[in-house]
mmCIF file of C-alpha atoms in Angstrom:
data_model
loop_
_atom_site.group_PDB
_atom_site.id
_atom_site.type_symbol
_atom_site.label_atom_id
_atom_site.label_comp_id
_atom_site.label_asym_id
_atom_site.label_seq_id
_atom_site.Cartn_x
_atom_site.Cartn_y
_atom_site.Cartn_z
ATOM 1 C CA UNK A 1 110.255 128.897 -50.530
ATOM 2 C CA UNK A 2 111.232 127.672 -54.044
ATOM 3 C CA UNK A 3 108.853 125.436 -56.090
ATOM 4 C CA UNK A 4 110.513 122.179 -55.484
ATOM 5 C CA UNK A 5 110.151 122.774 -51.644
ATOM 6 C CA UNK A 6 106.529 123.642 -52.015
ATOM 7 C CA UNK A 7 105.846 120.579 -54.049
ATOM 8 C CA UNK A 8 108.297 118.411 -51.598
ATOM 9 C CA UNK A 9 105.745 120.212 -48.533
ATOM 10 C CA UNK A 10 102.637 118.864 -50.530
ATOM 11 C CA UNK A 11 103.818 115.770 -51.651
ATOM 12 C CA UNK A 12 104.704 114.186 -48.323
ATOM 13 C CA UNK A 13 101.065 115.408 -46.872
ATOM 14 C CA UNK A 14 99.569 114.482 -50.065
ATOM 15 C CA UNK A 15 100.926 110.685 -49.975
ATOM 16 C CA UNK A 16 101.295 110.747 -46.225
ATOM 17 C CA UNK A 17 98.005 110.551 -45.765
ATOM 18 C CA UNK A 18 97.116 108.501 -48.709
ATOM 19 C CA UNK A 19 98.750 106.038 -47.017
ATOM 20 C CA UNK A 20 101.681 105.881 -50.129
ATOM 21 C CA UNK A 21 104.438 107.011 -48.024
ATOM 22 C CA UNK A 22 106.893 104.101 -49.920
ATOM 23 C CA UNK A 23 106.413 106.395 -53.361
ATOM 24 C CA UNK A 24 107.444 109.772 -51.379
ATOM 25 C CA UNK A 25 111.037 109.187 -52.333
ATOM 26 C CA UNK A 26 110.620 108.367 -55.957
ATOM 27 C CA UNK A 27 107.990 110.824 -56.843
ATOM 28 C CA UNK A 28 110.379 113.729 -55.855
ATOM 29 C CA UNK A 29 112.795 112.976 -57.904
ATOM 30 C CA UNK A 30 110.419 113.059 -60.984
ATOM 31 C CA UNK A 31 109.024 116.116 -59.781
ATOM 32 C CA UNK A 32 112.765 117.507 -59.264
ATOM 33 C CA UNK A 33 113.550 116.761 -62.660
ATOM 34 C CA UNK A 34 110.349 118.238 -64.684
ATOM 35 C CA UNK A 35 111.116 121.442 -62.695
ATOM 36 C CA UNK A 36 114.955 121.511 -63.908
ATOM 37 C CA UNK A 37 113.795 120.826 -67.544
ATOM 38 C CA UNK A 38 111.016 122.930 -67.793
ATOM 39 C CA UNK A 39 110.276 125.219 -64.679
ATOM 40 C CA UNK A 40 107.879 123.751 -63.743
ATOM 41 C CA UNK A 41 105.849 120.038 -62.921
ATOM 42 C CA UNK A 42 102.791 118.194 -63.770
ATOM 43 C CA UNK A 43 100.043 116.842 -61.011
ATOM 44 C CA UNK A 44 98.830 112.888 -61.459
ATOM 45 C CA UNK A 45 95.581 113.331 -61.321
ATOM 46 C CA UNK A 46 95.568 111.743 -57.665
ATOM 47 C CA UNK A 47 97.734 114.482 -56.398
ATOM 48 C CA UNK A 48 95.475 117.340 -58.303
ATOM 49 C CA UNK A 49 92.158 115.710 -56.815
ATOM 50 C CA UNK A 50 93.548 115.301 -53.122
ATOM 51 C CA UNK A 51 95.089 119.102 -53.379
ATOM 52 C CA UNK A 52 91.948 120.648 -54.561
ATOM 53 C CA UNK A 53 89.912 118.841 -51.392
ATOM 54 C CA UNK A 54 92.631 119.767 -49.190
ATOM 55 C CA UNK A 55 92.721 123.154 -50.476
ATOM 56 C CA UNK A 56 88.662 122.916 -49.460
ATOM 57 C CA UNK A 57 89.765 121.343 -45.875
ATOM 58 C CA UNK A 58 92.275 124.350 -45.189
ATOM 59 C CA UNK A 59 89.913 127.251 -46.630
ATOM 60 C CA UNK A 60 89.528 129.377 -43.047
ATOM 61 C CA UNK A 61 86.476 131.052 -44.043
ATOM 62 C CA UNK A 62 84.597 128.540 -44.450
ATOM 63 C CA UNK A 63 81.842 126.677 -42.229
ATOM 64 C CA UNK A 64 81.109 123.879 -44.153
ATOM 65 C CA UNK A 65 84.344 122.041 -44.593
ATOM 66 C CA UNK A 66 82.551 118.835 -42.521
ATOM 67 C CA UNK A 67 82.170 117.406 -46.475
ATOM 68 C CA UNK A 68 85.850 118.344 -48.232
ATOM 69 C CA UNK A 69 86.645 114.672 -48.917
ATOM 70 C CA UNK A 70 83.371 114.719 -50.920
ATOM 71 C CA UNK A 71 84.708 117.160 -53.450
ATOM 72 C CA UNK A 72 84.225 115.896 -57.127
ATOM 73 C CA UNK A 73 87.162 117.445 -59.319
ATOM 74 C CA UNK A 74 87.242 118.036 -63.234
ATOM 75 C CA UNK A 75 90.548 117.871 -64.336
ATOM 76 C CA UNK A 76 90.303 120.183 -67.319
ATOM 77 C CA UNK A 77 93.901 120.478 -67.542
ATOM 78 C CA UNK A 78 94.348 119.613 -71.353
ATOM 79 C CA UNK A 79 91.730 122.029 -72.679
ATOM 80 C CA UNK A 80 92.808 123.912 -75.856
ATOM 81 C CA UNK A 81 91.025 126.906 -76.469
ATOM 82 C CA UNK A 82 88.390 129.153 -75.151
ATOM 83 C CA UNK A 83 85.506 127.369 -76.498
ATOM 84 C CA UNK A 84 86.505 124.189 -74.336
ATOM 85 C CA UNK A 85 86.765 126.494 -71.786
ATOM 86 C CA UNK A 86 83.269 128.028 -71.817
ATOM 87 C CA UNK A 87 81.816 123.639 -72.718
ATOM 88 C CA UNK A 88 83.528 122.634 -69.650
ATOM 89 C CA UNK A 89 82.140 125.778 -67.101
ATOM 90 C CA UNK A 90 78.674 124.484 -68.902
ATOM 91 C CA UNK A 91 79.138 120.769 -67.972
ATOM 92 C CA UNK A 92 80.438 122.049 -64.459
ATOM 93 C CA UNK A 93 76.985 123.901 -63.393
ATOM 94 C CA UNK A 94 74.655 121.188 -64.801
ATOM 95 C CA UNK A 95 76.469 118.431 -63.399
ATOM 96 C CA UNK A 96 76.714 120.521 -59.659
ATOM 97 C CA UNK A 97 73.354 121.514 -60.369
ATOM 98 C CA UNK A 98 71.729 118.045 -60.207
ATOM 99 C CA UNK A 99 69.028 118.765 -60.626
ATOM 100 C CA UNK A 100 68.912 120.641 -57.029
ATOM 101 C CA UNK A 101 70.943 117.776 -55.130
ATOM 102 C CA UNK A 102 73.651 120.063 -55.338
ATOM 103 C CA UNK A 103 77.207 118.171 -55.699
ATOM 104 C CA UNK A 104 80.632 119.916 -54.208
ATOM 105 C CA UNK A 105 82.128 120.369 -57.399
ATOM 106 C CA UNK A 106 85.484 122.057 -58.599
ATOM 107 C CA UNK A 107 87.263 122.504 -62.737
ATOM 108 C CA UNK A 108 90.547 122.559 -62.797
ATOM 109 C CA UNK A 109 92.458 124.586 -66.236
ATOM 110 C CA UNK A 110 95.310 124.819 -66.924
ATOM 111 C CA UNK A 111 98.213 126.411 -64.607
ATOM 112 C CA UNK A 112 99.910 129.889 -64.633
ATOM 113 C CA UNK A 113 103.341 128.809 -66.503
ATOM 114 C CA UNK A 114 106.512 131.167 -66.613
ATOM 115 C CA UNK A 115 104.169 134.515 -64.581
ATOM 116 C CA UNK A 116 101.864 133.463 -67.597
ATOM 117 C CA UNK A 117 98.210 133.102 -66.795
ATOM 118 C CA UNK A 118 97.055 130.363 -69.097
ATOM 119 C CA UNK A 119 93.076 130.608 -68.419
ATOM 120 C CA UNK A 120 90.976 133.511 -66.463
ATOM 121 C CA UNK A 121 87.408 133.889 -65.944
ATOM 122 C CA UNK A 122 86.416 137.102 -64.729
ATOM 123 C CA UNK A 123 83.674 136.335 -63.405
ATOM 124 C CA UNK A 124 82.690 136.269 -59.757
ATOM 125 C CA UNK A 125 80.736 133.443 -59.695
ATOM 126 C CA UNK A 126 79.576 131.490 -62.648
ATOM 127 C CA UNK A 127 75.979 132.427 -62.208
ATOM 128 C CA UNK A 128 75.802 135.908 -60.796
ATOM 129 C CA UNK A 129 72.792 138.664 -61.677
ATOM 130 C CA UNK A 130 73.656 142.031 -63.187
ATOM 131 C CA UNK A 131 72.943 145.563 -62.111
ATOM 132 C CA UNK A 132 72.116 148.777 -63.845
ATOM 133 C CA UNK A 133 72.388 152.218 -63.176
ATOM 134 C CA UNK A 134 69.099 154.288 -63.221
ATOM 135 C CA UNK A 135 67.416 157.332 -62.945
ATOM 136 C CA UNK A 136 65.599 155.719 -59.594
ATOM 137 C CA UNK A 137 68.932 154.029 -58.319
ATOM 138 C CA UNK A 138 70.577 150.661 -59.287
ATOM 139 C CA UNK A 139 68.571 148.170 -60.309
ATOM 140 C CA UNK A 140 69.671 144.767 -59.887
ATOM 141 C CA UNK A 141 72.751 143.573 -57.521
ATOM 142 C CA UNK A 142 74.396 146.756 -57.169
ATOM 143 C CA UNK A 143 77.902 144.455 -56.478
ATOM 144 C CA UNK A 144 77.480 143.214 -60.102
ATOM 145 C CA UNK A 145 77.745 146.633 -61.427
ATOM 146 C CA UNK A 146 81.768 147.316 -62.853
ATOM 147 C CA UNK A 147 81.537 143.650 -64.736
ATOM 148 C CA UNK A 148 77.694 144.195 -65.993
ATOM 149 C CA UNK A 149 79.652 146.886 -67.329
ATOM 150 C CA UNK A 150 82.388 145.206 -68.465
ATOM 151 C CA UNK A 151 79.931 142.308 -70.284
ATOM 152 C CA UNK A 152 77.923 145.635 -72.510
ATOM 153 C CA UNK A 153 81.416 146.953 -73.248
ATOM 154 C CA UNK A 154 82.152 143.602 -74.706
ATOM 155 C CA UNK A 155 78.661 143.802 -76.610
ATOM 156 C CA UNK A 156 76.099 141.730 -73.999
ATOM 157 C CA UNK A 157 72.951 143.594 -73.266
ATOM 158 C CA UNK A 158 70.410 142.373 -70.838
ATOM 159 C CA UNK A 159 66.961 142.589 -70.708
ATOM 160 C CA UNK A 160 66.783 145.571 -67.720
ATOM 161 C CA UNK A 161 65.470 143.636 -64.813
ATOM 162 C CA UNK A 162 66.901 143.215 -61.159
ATOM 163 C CA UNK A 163 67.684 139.201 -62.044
ATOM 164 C CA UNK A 164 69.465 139.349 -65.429
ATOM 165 C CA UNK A 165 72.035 136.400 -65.224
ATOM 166 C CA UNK A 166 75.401 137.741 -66.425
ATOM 167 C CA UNK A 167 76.961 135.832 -69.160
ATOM 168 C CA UNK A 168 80.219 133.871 -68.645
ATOM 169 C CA UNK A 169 83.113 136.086 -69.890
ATOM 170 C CA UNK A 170 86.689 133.756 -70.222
ATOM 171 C CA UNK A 171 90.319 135.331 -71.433
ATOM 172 C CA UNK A 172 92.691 132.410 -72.835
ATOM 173 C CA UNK A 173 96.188 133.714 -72.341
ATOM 174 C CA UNK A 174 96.497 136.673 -73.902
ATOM 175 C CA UNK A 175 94.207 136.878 -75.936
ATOM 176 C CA UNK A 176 90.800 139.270 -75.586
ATOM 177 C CA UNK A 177 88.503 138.571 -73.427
ATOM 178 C CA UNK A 178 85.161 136.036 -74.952
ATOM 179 C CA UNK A 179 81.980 136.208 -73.635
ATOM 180 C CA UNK A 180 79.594 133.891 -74.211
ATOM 181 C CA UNK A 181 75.735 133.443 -72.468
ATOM 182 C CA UNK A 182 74.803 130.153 -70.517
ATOM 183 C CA UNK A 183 72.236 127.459 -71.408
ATOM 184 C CA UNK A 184 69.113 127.521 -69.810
ATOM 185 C CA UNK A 185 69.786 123.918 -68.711
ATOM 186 C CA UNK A 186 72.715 125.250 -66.692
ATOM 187 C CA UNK A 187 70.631 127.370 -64.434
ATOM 188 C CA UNK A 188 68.568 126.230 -62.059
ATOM 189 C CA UNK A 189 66.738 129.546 -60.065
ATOM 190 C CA UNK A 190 64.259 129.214 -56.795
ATOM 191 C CA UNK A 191 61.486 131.442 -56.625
ATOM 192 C CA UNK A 192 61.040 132.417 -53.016
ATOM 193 C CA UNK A 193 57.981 132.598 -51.132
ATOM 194 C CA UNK A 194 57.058 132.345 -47.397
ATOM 195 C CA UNK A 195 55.076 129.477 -45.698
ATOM 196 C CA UNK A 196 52.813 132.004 -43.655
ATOM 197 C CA UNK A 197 53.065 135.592 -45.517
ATOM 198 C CA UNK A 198 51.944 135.203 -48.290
ATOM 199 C CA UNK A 199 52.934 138.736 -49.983
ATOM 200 C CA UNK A 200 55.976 137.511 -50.304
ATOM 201 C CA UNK A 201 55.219 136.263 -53.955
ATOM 202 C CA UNK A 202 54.337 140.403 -54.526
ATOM 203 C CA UNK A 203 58.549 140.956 -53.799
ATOM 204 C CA UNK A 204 59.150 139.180 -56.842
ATOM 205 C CA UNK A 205 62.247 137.393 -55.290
ATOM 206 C CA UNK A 206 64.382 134.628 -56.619
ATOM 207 C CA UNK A 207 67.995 132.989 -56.359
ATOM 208 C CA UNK A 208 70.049 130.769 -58.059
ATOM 209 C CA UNK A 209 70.723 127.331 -57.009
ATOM 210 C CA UNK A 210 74.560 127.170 -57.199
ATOM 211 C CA UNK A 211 77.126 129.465 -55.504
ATOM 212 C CA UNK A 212 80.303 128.628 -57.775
ATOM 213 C CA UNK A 213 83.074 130.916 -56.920
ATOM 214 C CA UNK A 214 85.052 131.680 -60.337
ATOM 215 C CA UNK A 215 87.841 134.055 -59.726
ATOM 216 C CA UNK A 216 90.030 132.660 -57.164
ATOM 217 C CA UNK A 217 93.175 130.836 -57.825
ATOM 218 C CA UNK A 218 93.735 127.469 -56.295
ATOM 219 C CA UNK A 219 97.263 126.818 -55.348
ATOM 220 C CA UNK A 220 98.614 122.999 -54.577
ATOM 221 C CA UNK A 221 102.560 122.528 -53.712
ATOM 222 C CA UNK A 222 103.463 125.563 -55.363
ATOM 223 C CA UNK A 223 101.618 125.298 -58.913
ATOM 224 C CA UNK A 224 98.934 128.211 -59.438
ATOM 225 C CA UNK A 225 95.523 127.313 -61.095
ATOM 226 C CA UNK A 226 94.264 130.452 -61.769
ATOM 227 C CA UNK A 227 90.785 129.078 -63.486
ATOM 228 C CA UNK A 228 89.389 126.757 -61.190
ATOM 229 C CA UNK A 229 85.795 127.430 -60.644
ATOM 230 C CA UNK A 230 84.396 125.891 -57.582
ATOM 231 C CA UNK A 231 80.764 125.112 -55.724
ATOM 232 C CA UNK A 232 79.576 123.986 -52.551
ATOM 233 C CA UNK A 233 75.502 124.341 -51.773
ATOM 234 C CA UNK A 234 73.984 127.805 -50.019
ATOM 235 C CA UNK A 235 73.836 128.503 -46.457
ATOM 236 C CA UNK A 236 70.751 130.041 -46.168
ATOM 237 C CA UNK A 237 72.084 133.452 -44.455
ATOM 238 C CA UNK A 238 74.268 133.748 -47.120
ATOM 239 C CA UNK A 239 71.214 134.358 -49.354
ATOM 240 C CA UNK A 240 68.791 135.754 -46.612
ATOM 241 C CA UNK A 241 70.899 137.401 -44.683
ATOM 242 C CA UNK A 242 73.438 138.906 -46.877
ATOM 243 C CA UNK A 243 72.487 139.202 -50.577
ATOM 244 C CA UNK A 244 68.988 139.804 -50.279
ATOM 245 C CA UNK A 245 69.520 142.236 -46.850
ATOM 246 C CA UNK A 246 72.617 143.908 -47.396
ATOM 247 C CA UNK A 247 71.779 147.727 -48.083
ATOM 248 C CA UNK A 248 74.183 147.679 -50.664
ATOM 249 C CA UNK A 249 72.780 144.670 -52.081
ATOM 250 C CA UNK A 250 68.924 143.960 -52.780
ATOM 251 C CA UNK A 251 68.155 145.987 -49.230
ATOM 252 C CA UNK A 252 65.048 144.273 -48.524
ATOM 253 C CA UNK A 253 64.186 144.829 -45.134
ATOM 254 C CA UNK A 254 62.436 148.200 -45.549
ATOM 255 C CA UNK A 255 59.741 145.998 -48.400
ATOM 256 C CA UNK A 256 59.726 142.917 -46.168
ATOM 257 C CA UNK A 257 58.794 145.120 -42.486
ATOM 258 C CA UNK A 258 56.231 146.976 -44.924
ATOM 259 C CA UNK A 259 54.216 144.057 -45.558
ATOM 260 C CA UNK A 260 54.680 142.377 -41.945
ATOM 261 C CA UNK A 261 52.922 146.009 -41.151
ATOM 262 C CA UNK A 262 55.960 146.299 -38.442
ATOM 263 C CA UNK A 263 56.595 149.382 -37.081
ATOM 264 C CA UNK A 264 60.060 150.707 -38.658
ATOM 265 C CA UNK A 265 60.241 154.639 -37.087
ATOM 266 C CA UNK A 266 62.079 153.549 -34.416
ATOM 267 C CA UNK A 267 65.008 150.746 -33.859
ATOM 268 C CA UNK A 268 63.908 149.770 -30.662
ATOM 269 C CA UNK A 269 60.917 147.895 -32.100
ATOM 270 C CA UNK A 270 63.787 145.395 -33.983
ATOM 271 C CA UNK A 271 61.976 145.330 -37.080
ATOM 272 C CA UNK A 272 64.796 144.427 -38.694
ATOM 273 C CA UNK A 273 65.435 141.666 -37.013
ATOM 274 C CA UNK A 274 61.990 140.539 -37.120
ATOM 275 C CA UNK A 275 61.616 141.045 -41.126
ATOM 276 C CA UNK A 276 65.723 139.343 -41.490
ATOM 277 C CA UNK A 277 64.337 136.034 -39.618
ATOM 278 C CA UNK A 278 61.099 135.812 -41.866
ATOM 279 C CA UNK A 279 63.403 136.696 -45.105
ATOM 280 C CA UNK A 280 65.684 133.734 -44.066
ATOM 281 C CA UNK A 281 62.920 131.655 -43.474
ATOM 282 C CA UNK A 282 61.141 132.084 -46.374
ATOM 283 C CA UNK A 283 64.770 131.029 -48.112
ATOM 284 C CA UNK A 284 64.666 128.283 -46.424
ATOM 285 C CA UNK A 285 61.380 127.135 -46.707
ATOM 286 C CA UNK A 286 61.344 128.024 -51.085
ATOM 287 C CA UNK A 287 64.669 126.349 -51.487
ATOM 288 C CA UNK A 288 63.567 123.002 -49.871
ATOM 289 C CA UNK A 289 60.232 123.337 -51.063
ATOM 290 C CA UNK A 290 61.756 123.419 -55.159
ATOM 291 C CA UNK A 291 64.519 120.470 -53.820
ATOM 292 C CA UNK A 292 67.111 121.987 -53.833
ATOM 293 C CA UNK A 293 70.114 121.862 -51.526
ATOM 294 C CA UNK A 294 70.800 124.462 -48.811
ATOM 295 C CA UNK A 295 71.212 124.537 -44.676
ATOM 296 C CA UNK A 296 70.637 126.471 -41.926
ATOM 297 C CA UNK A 297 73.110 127.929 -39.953
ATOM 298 C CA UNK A 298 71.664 126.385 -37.343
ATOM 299 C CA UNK A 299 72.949 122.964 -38.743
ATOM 300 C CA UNK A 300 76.122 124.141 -40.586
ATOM 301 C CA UNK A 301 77.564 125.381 -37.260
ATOM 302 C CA UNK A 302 76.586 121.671 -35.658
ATOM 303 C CA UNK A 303 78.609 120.068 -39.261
ATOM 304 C CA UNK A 304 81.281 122.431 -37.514
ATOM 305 C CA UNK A 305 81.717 121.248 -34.838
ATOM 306 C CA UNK A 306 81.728 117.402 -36.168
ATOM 307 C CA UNK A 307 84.476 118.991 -38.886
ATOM 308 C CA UNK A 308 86.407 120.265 -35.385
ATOM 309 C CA UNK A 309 86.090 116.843 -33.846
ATOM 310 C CA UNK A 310 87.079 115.257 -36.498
ATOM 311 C CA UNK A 311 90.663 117.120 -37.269
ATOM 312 C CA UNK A 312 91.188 116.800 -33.703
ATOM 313 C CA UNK A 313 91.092 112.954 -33.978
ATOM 314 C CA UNK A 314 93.196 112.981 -36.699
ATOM 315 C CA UNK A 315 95.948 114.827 -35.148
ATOM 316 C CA UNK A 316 95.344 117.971 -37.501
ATOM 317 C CA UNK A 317 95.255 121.683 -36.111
ATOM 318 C CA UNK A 318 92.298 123.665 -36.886
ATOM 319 C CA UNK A 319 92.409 126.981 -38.447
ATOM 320 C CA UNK A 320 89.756 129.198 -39.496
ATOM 321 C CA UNK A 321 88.608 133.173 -39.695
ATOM 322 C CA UNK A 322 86.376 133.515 -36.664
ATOM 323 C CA UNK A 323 84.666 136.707 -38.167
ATOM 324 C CA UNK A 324 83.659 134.484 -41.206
ATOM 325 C CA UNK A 325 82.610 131.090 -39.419
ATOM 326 C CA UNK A 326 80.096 133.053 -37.574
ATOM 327 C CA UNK A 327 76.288 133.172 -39.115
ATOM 328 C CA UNK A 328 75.172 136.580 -39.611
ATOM 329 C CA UNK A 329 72.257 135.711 -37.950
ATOM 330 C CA UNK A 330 71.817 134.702 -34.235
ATOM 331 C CA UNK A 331 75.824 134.080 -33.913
ATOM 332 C CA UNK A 332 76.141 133.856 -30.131
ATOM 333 C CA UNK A 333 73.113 130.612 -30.148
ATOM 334 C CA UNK A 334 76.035 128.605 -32.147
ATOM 335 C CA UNK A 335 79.395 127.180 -30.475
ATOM 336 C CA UNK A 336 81.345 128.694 -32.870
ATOM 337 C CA UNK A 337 80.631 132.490 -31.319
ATOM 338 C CA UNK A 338 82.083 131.363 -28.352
ATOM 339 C CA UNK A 339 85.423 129.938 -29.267
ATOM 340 C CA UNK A 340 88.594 131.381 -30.911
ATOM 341 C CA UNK A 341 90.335 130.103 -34.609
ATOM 342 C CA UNK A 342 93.771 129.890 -35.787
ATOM 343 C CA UNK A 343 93.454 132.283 -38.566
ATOM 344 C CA UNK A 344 96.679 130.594 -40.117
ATOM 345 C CA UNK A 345 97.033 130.017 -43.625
ATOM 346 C CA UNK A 346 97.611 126.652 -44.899
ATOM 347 C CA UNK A 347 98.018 125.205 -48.197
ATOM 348 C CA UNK A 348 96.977 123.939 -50.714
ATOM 349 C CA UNK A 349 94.671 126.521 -50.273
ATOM 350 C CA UNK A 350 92.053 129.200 -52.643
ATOM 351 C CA UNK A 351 93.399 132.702 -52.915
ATOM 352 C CA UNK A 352 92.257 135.824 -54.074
ATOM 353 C CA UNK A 353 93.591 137.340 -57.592
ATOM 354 C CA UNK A 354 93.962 140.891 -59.206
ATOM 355 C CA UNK A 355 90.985 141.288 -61.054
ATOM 356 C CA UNK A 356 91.273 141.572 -64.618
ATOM 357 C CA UNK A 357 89.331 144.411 -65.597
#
């Protein structure tokens, strides 16, 4: 499909349901004229704001699109150079941060022009901890370990623990890649204890506030943003379940069933299960207990089904990737387990890109 067909695709949704239908007509012929004089066209800022939510609305993987039309964006379209770059990512995480009311935020940069990226961060997520190899093992989040890498090549060294927060590392054009650290007022971190077990403090465990996804590109009626860094607020499991459990992540199980005193010799005693429920409860209980923003799954599959109810009333079909929607803990006691998804791709819509290093 051809650009001008992609933007004619987004433009009637786009004003359809803005109620603007009347301007359909003479908006595509702007549009059809910017992309005969120069490849390419520019957003209004209406159009880039109700693309990026609908981009959130159509994202498949994800269970907590109940809230897309809350979606604050940054149009950072006219920045000039990398510095603006790295002030804007700054002003993104404070502002998103809150102060731990966590607000569904997205920065927009620049487009790719003429197979040109114009802006790339190559980071995973704008706040992200670093990983080391060592005589012992990796220390660290072992899936931080090529761009830790990366960030000493470029000259960053941290300070050898297992929560160093990589700094924010930003290529403009074509030029080499800048690194630069972030403000501490730009990180917010929980420190995560239990309610009951108490030995929890011994683990030493904390996470930060804000998962902002940095490397995807965000595509609206053919026009590729390939810097537009994006945040919603945790789901617990994804912490609990997944970044502190994983065995090739923090692997925490073994410590946590250690100082439950469960027995772990044999599976049949479901340790693991026993120690992942206390982990994710302990996430739950520290991040609430600090203010800051985060849900269960319990509650993000019920937001679900609302979000389901919702695009039903509204005439919309519902896609999604049933092998993402489902928690990673207790699937089968949500709806979601047993029901099947449209995986279908729709856009506007966040894709993955090559990464840069």
């Amino acid at each position: 499909m051809c650009l001008y067909e992609k933007a004619k695709q987004f433009i009637v949704q786009c004003y359809g349901e803005l109620g603007k239908v009347d301007e359909i007509e003479n908006r595509l012929v702007v549009i059809e004229r910017e992309i005969k004089e120069s490849g390419l066209y520019e957003h209004t800022f209406e159009e880039l704001e109700y693309g990026a939510k609908l981009a959130w609305r159509n994202s498949n993987k994800c269970i907590g699109r109940l809230f897309w039309n809350t979606l604050i964006v940054k149009d950072r379209r006219q920045v000039n150079n990398v510095k603006e770059v790295f002030d804007a990512l700054h002003e993104h995480l404070v502002d998103a941060t809150n102060g731990g009311k966590i607000k569904p935020t997205i920065t927009i940069f620049p487009p790719k022009y003429k197979n040109q990226d114009h802006v790339r961060i190559w980071n995973h997520q704008l706040i992200r901890y670093a990983a080391y190899d060592t005589k012992h093992g990796v220390l660290g989040d072992p899936m931080s370990l090529p761009f830790t890498k990366v960030c000493e090549e470029l000259g960053w060294q941290g300070e050898g623990s297992s929560f160093d927060i990589l700094p924010l590392v930003v290529q403009w054009k074509n030029d080499e890649p800048m690194l630069q650290e972030l403000n501490s007022d730009a990180i917010l971190e929980v420190k995560i204890i239990h309610p009951e077990i108490t030995q929890f403090e011994d683990l030493h465990l904390k996470w930060y506030a804000i998962p902002a996804i940095s490397d995807m590109m965000l595509e609206i009626g053919g026009i590729e943003y390939t810097a537009a860094p994006f945040n919603g607020w945790y789901m617990g499991t994804e912490i609990g379940a997944r970044n502190f459990a994983d065995v090739d992540r923090y692997n925490m199980l073994p410590k946590i069933a250690s100082i439950m005193g469960l027995e772990t010799n044999r599976h049949s005693t479901l340790w693991k299960d026993r120690a992942l429920v206390e982990l994710n409860r302990a996430v739950l209980y520290s991040f609430k207990n600090s203010g800051v923003s985060i849900v269960d799954h319990h509650t993000a599959a019920e937001q679900f089904k609302q979000f389901e109810k919702r695009e039903k009333e509204c005439n919309r079909e519902l896609t999604g990737d049933w092998s993402w929607l489902i928690p990673p803990v207790s699937p089968a006691t949500t709806h979601i387990f047993h029901r099947q998804y449209n995986d279908k791709l729709v856009t506007p819509n966040f894709f993955r890109q090559q990464t840069p290093y």
